[in-house]
């Protein structure tokens, strides 16, 4: 699909606050019909998530405390793109090992999402991991802070989709990954992209 679209141009850019993971900025942006509007938003380092699907058709879910919402959420193994020079698939494999004690013989791109484009530029790439194996006990990552409280479970993919539709799973990348995985399974995983596929711009 194509349409004639207004070209939004930034006439002034200001950084309000800067941190390790995200910054808050304010832009003056040209608007259709003339004039400008101010848009405040969060710039984010980006993230990866991993939907690990085993040979029995079960997915790996983790339950983790998230302070901004004040409760535990069902999620996928996931993490920030905060290691300089690390490619997305490598980051996904690292997070899978650290949070679920698993390795994957095959990783493909499942879905990309802008997690909250009304106030952030964060992009999350969700990978599909298959051919799973356990990380040897002596090589497992030591979990700290909120990660020390992680609960790791395996749930049938259809049951996980039911949990999404029942409102029991609300984490954005988990919702998107589970629904995309159910669709991918229906098509025999023929529509998956390669791990190095470019991110949406």
mmCIF file of C-alpha atoms in Angstrom:
data_model
loop_
_atom_site.group_PDB
_atom_site.id
_atom_site.type_symbol
_atom_site.label_atom_id
_atom_site.label_comp_id
_atom_site.label_asym_id
_atom_site.label_seq_id
_atom_site.Cartn_x
_atom_site.Cartn_y
_atom_site.Cartn_z
ATOM 1 C CA UNK A 1 0.000 0.000 0.000
ATOM 2 C CA UNK A 2 1.171 3.523 -0.711
ATOM 3 C CA UNK A 3 -0.245 6.953 0.010
ATOM 4 C CA UNK A 4 0.816 10.584 -0.188
ATOM 5 C CA UNK A 5 2.159 11.376 3.252
ATOM 6 C CA UNK A 6 3.249 14.605 4.906
ATOM 7 C CA UNK A 7 7.005 14.780 5.498
ATOM 8 C CA UNK A 8 7.499 15.426 9.187
ATOM 9 C CA UNK A 9 10.746 17.328 9.768
ATOM 10 C CA UNK A 10 12.444 18.049 13.085
ATOM 11 C CA UNK A 11 13.227 21.761 13.410
ATOM 12 C CA UNK A 12 14.670 21.535 16.915
ATOM 13 C CA UNK A 13 15.860 18.621 19.053
ATOM 14 C CA UNK A 14 16.515 18.756 22.803
ATOM 15 C CA UNK A 15 17.713 16.038 25.177
ATOM 16 C CA UNK A 16 15.914 16.370 28.499
ATOM 17 C CA UNK A 17 17.401 13.420 30.381
ATOM 18 C CA UNK A 18 19.878 10.672 29.524
ATOM 19 C CA UNK A 19 20.421 7.253 31.111
ATOM 20 C CA UNK A 20 22.063 3.917 30.333
ATOM 21 C CA UNK A 21 18.996 2.292 28.775
ATOM 22 C CA UNK A 22 16.898 5.193 27.571
ATOM 23 C CA UNK A 23 16.826 8.958 27.175
ATOM 24 C CA UNK A 24 13.987 11.460 27.158
ATOM 25 C CA UNK A 25 14.000 13.956 24.291
ATOM 26 C CA UNK A 26 11.800 16.730 22.942
ATOM 27 C CA UNK A 27 11.432 17.539 19.236
ATOM 28 C CA UNK A 28 9.693 20.384 17.434
ATOM 29 C CA UNK A 29 8.137 18.785 14.341
ATOM 30 C CA UNK A 30 6.501 20.296 11.252
ATOM 31 C CA UNK A 31 2.785 19.498 11.016
ATOM 32 C CA UNK A 32 0.423 19.106 8.046
ATOM 33 C CA UNK A 33 -1.198 22.419 7.140
ATOM 34 C CA UNK A 34 1.671 24.460 8.586
ATOM 35 C CA UNK A 35 3.067 25.120 12.017
ATOM 36 C CA UNK A 36 4.978 22.858 14.365
ATOM 37 C CA UNK A 37 4.146 20.653 17.312
ATOM 38 C CA UNK A 38 6.297 19.543 20.228
ATOM 39 C CA UNK A 39 6.691 15.814 20.785
ATOM 40 C CA UNK A 40 8.351 14.397 23.893
ATOM 41 C CA UNK A 41 9.434 10.766 23.720
ATOM 42 C CA UNK A 42 11.809 8.094 24.960
ATOM 43 C CA UNK A 43 14.729 6.891 22.846
ATOM 44 C CA UNK A 44 15.566 3.295 23.724
ATOM 45 C CA UNK A 45 18.492 0.960 23.031
ATOM 46 C CA UNK A 46 16.129 -1.720 21.705
ATOM 47 C CA UNK A 47 15.500 -5.266 22.834
ATOM 48 C CA UNK A 48 15.210 -8.877 21.763
ATOM 49 C CA UNK A 49 12.864 -11.596 22.943
ATOM 50 C CA UNK A 50 12.877 -15.328 22.297
ATOM 51 C CA UNK A 51 9.926 -17.629 21.810
ATOM 52 C CA UNK A 52 11.441 -21.028 22.510
ATOM 53 C CA UNK A 53 9.334 -23.850 21.052
ATOM 54 C CA UNK A 54 10.206 -27.431 21.958
ATOM 55 C CA UNK A 55 9.561 -30.642 20.043
ATOM 56 C CA UNK A 56 6.393 -31.293 22.068
ATOM 57 C CA UNK A 57 4.849 -27.998 20.935
ATOM 58 C CA UNK A 58 5.403 -26.256 24.254
ATOM 59 C CA UNK A 59 6.701 -22.704 24.657
ATOM 60 C CA UNK A 60 8.966 -21.448 27.415
ATOM 61 C CA UNK A 61 7.423 -18.693 29.529
ATOM 62 C CA UNK A 62 9.008 -16.848 32.402
ATOM 63 C CA UNK A 63 7.239 -15.024 35.206
ATOM 64 C CA UNK A 64 9.087 -11.904 36.268
ATOM 65 C CA UNK A 65 8.383 -8.940 38.543
ATOM 66 C CA UNK A 66 8.070 -5.625 36.675
ATOM 67 C CA UNK A 67 8.206 -2.648 39.002
ATOM 68 C CA UNK A 68 6.525 -0.044 36.746
ATOM 69 C CA UNK A 69 3.320 -2.116 36.775
ATOM 70 C CA UNK A 70 3.877 -3.409 40.304
ATOM 71 C CA UNK A 71 3.334 -7.088 39.614
ATOM 72 C CA UNK A 72 4.657 -10.284 38.062
ATOM 73 C CA UNK A 73 4.017 -10.795 34.325
ATOM 74 C CA UNK A 74 4.236 -13.807 32.038
ATOM 75 C CA UNK A 75 6.912 -13.015 29.475
ATOM 76 C CA UNK A 76 9.362 -14.498 26.988
ATOM 77 C CA UNK A 77 13.081 -14.634 27.754
ATOM 78 C CA UNK A 78 14.208 -11.180 26.687
ATOM 79 C CA UNK A 79 16.801 -8.496 27.169
ATOM 80 C CA UNK A 80 18.246 -5.200 26.070
ATOM 81 C CA UNK A 81 20.480 -4.543 23.094
ATOM 82 C CA UNK A 82 23.022 -2.990 25.438
ATOM 83 C CA UNK A 83 26.175 -4.939 24.490
ATOM 84 C CA UNK A 84 28.121 -2.913 21.933
ATOM 85 C CA UNK A 85 28.657 -4.748 18.648
ATOM 86 C CA UNK A 86 26.470 -7.726 19.556
ATOM 87 C CA UNK A 87 24.140 -8.831 16.766
ATOM 88 C CA UNK A 88 20.484 -9.466 17.480
ATOM 89 C CA UNK A 89 20.513 -13.258 17.120
ATOM 90 C CA UNK A 90 23.530 -13.555 19.430
ATOM 91 C CA UNK A 91 21.773 -11.386 21.990
ATOM 92 C CA UNK A 92 18.688 -13.584 21.740
ATOM 93 C CA UNK A 93 20.749 -16.732 22.300
ATOM 94 C CA UNK A 94 22.426 -15.100 25.294
ATOM 95 C CA UNK A 95 19.106 -14.162 26.871
ATOM 96 C CA UNK A 96 17.687 -17.638 26.275
ATOM 97 C CA UNK A 97 20.667 -19.174 28.059
ATOM 98 C CA UNK A 98 20.661 -16.655 30.924
ATOM 99 C CA UNK A 99 16.941 -16.652 31.659
ATOM 100 C CA UNK A 100 15.807 -20.155 30.647
ATOM 101 C CA UNK A 101 19.034 -22.250 30.765
ATOM 102 C CA UNK A 102 18.531 -23.273 27.137
ATOM 103 C CA UNK A 103 20.411 -23.279 23.854
ATOM 104 C CA UNK A 104 18.838 -23.419 20.394
ATOM 105 C CA UNK A 105 20.022 -25.247 17.324
ATOM 106 C CA UNK A 106 17.928 -22.980 15.123
ATOM 107 C CA UNK A 107 16.904 -19.326 15.489
ATOM 108 C CA UNK A 108 14.704 -17.431 13.024
ATOM 109 C CA UNK A 109 12.993 -14.048 13.074
ATOM 110 C CA UNK A 110 9.390 -14.429 14.198
ATOM 111 C CA UNK A 111 8.084 -10.848 14.410
ATOM 112 C CA UNK A 112 9.247 -7.256 14.956
ATOM 113 C CA UNK A 113 7.286 -4.682 16.904
ATOM 114 C CA UNK A 114 7.365 -1.065 17.948
ATOM 115 C CA UNK A 115 6.401 -1.701 21.552
ATOM 116 C CA UNK A 116 4.811 1.678 22.294
ATOM 117 C CA UNK A 117 5.257 4.104 19.381
ATOM 118 C CA UNK A 118 3.130 6.808 20.991
ATOM 119 C CA UNK A 119 5.986 7.689 23.339
ATOM 120 C CA UNK A 120 9.043 5.568 22.505
ATOM 121 C CA UNK A 121 11.137 4.525 19.500
ATOM 122 C CA UNK A 122 11.858 1.109 21.054
ATOM 123 C CA UNK A 123 11.959 -1.769 18.562
ATOM 124 C CA UNK A 124 11.744 -5.347 19.810
ATOM 125 C CA UNK A 125 12.716 -8.273 17.614
ATOM 126 C CA UNK A 126 11.149 -11.581 18.646
ATOM 127 C CA UNK A 127 13.017 -14.678 17.531
ATOM 128 C CA UNK A 128 11.699 -18.221 17.256
ATOM 129 C CA UNK A 129 14.133 -20.704 18.826
ATOM 130 C CA UNK A 130 13.877 -24.426 18.088
ATOM 131 C CA UNK A 131 15.983 -27.572 18.542
ATOM 132 C CA UNK A 132 16.350 -26.753 22.231
ATOM 133 C CA UNK A 133 18.892 -28.216 24.641
ATOM 134 C CA UNK A 134 19.682 -27.629 28.295
ATOM 135 C CA UNK A 135 22.675 -25.543 29.331
ATOM 136 C CA UNK A 136 24.897 -27.755 31.537
ATOM 137 C CA UNK A 137 24.335 -26.967 35.221
ATOM 138 C CA UNK A 138 27.939 -25.860 35.771
ATOM 139 C CA UNK A 139 27.685 -23.306 32.947
ATOM 140 C CA UNK A 140 24.405 -21.670 33.939
ATOM 141 C CA UNK A 141 24.085 -17.939 34.499
ATOM 142 C CA UNK A 142 23.734 -16.717 38.090
ATOM 143 C CA UNK A 143 20.492 -14.722 38.236
ATOM 144 C CA UNK A 144 20.376 -11.612 40.436
ATOM 145 C CA UNK A 145 17.904 -8.897 41.465
ATOM 146 C CA UNK A 146 14.485 -9.507 39.847
ATOM 147 C CA UNK A 147 15.956 -12.359 37.785
ATOM 148 C CA UNK A 148 16.655 -14.323 40.988
ATOM 149 C CA UNK A 149 12.868 -14.588 41.351
ATOM 150 C CA UNK A 150 12.231 -15.894 37.814
ATOM 151 C CA UNK A 151 9.811 -18.762 37.395
ATOM 152 C CA UNK A 152 10.404 -20.750 34.180
ATOM 153 C CA UNK A 153 7.625 -22.983 32.843
ATOM 154 C CA UNK A 154 6.690 -24.772 29.637
ATOM 155 C CA UNK A 155 3.157 -24.366 28.336
ATOM 156 C CA UNK A 156 1.480 -25.825 25.263
ATOM 157 C CA UNK A 157 1.394 -23.154 22.542
ATOM 158 C CA UNK A 158 -2.404 -23.392 22.226
ATOM 159 C CA UNK A 159 -2.791 -22.919 25.989
ATOM 160 C CA UNK A 160 -0.471 -19.898 25.871
ATOM 161 C CA UNK A 161 -2.597 -18.367 23.097
ATOM 162 C CA UNK A 162 -5.676 -18.981 25.240
ATOM 163 C CA UNK A 163 -3.927 -17.122 28.082
ATOM 164 C CA UNK A 164 -3.325 -14.175 25.745
ATOM 165 C CA UNK A 165 -6.959 -14.004 24.666
ATOM 166 C CA UNK A 166 -8.126 -14.379 28.278
ATOM 167 C CA UNK A 167 -6.008 -11.399 29.355
ATOM 168 C CA UNK A 168 -3.668 -13.511 31.455
ATOM 169 C CA UNK A 169 -0.647 -12.543 29.314
ATOM 170 C CA UNK A 170 -0.262 -8.833 28.596
ATOM 171 C CA UNK A 171 3.457 -8.269 27.965
ATOM 172 C CA UNK A 172 3.597 -6.848 24.413
ATOM 173 C CA UNK A 173 6.447 -8.937 23.008
ATOM 174 C CA UNK A 174 5.021 -12.085 24.604
ATOM 175 C CA UNK A 175 1.563 -11.454 23.132
ATOM 176 C CA UNK A 176 3.003 -10.717 19.684
ATOM 177 C CA UNK A 177 5.390 -13.674 19.795
ATOM 178 C CA UNK A 178 2.774 -16.201 20.844
ATOM 179 C CA UNK A 179 0.224 -15.120 18.241
ATOM 180 C CA UNK A 180 2.903 -15.000 15.539
ATOM 181 C CA UNK A 181 4.177 -18.453 16.524
ATOM 182 C CA UNK A 182 0.671 -19.912 16.298
ATOM 183 C CA UNK A 183 0.310 -18.434 12.812
ATOM 184 C CA UNK A 184 3.800 -19.587 11.783
ATOM 185 C CA UNK A 185 3.012 -23.135 12.900
ATOM 186 C CA UNK A 186 -0.134 -23.120 10.712
ATOM 187 C CA UNK A 187 1.982 -22.320 7.637
ATOM 188 C CA UNK A 188 4.685 -24.852 8.463
ATOM 189 C CA UNK A 189 7.086 -22.054 9.484
ATOM 190 C CA UNK A 190 7.501 -21.165 5.791
ATOM 191 C CA UNK A 191 7.236 -17.384 6.301
ATOM 192 C CA UNK A 192 10.009 -16.929 8.865
ATOM 193 C CA UNK A 193 12.835 -14.499 8.131
ATOM 194 C CA UNK A 194 16.522 -15.165 8.486
ATOM 195 C CA UNK A 195 18.222 -13.986 11.719
ATOM 196 C CA UNK A 196 20.093 -11.194 9.902
ATOM 197 C CA UNK A 197 16.978 -9.672 8.289
ATOM 198 C CA UNK A 198 16.956 -5.869 8.684
ATOM 199 C CA UNK A 199 14.884 -4.248 11.399
ATOM 200 C CA UNK A 200 11.898 -2.083 10.428
ATOM 201 C CA UNK A 201 12.730 1.587 9.972
#
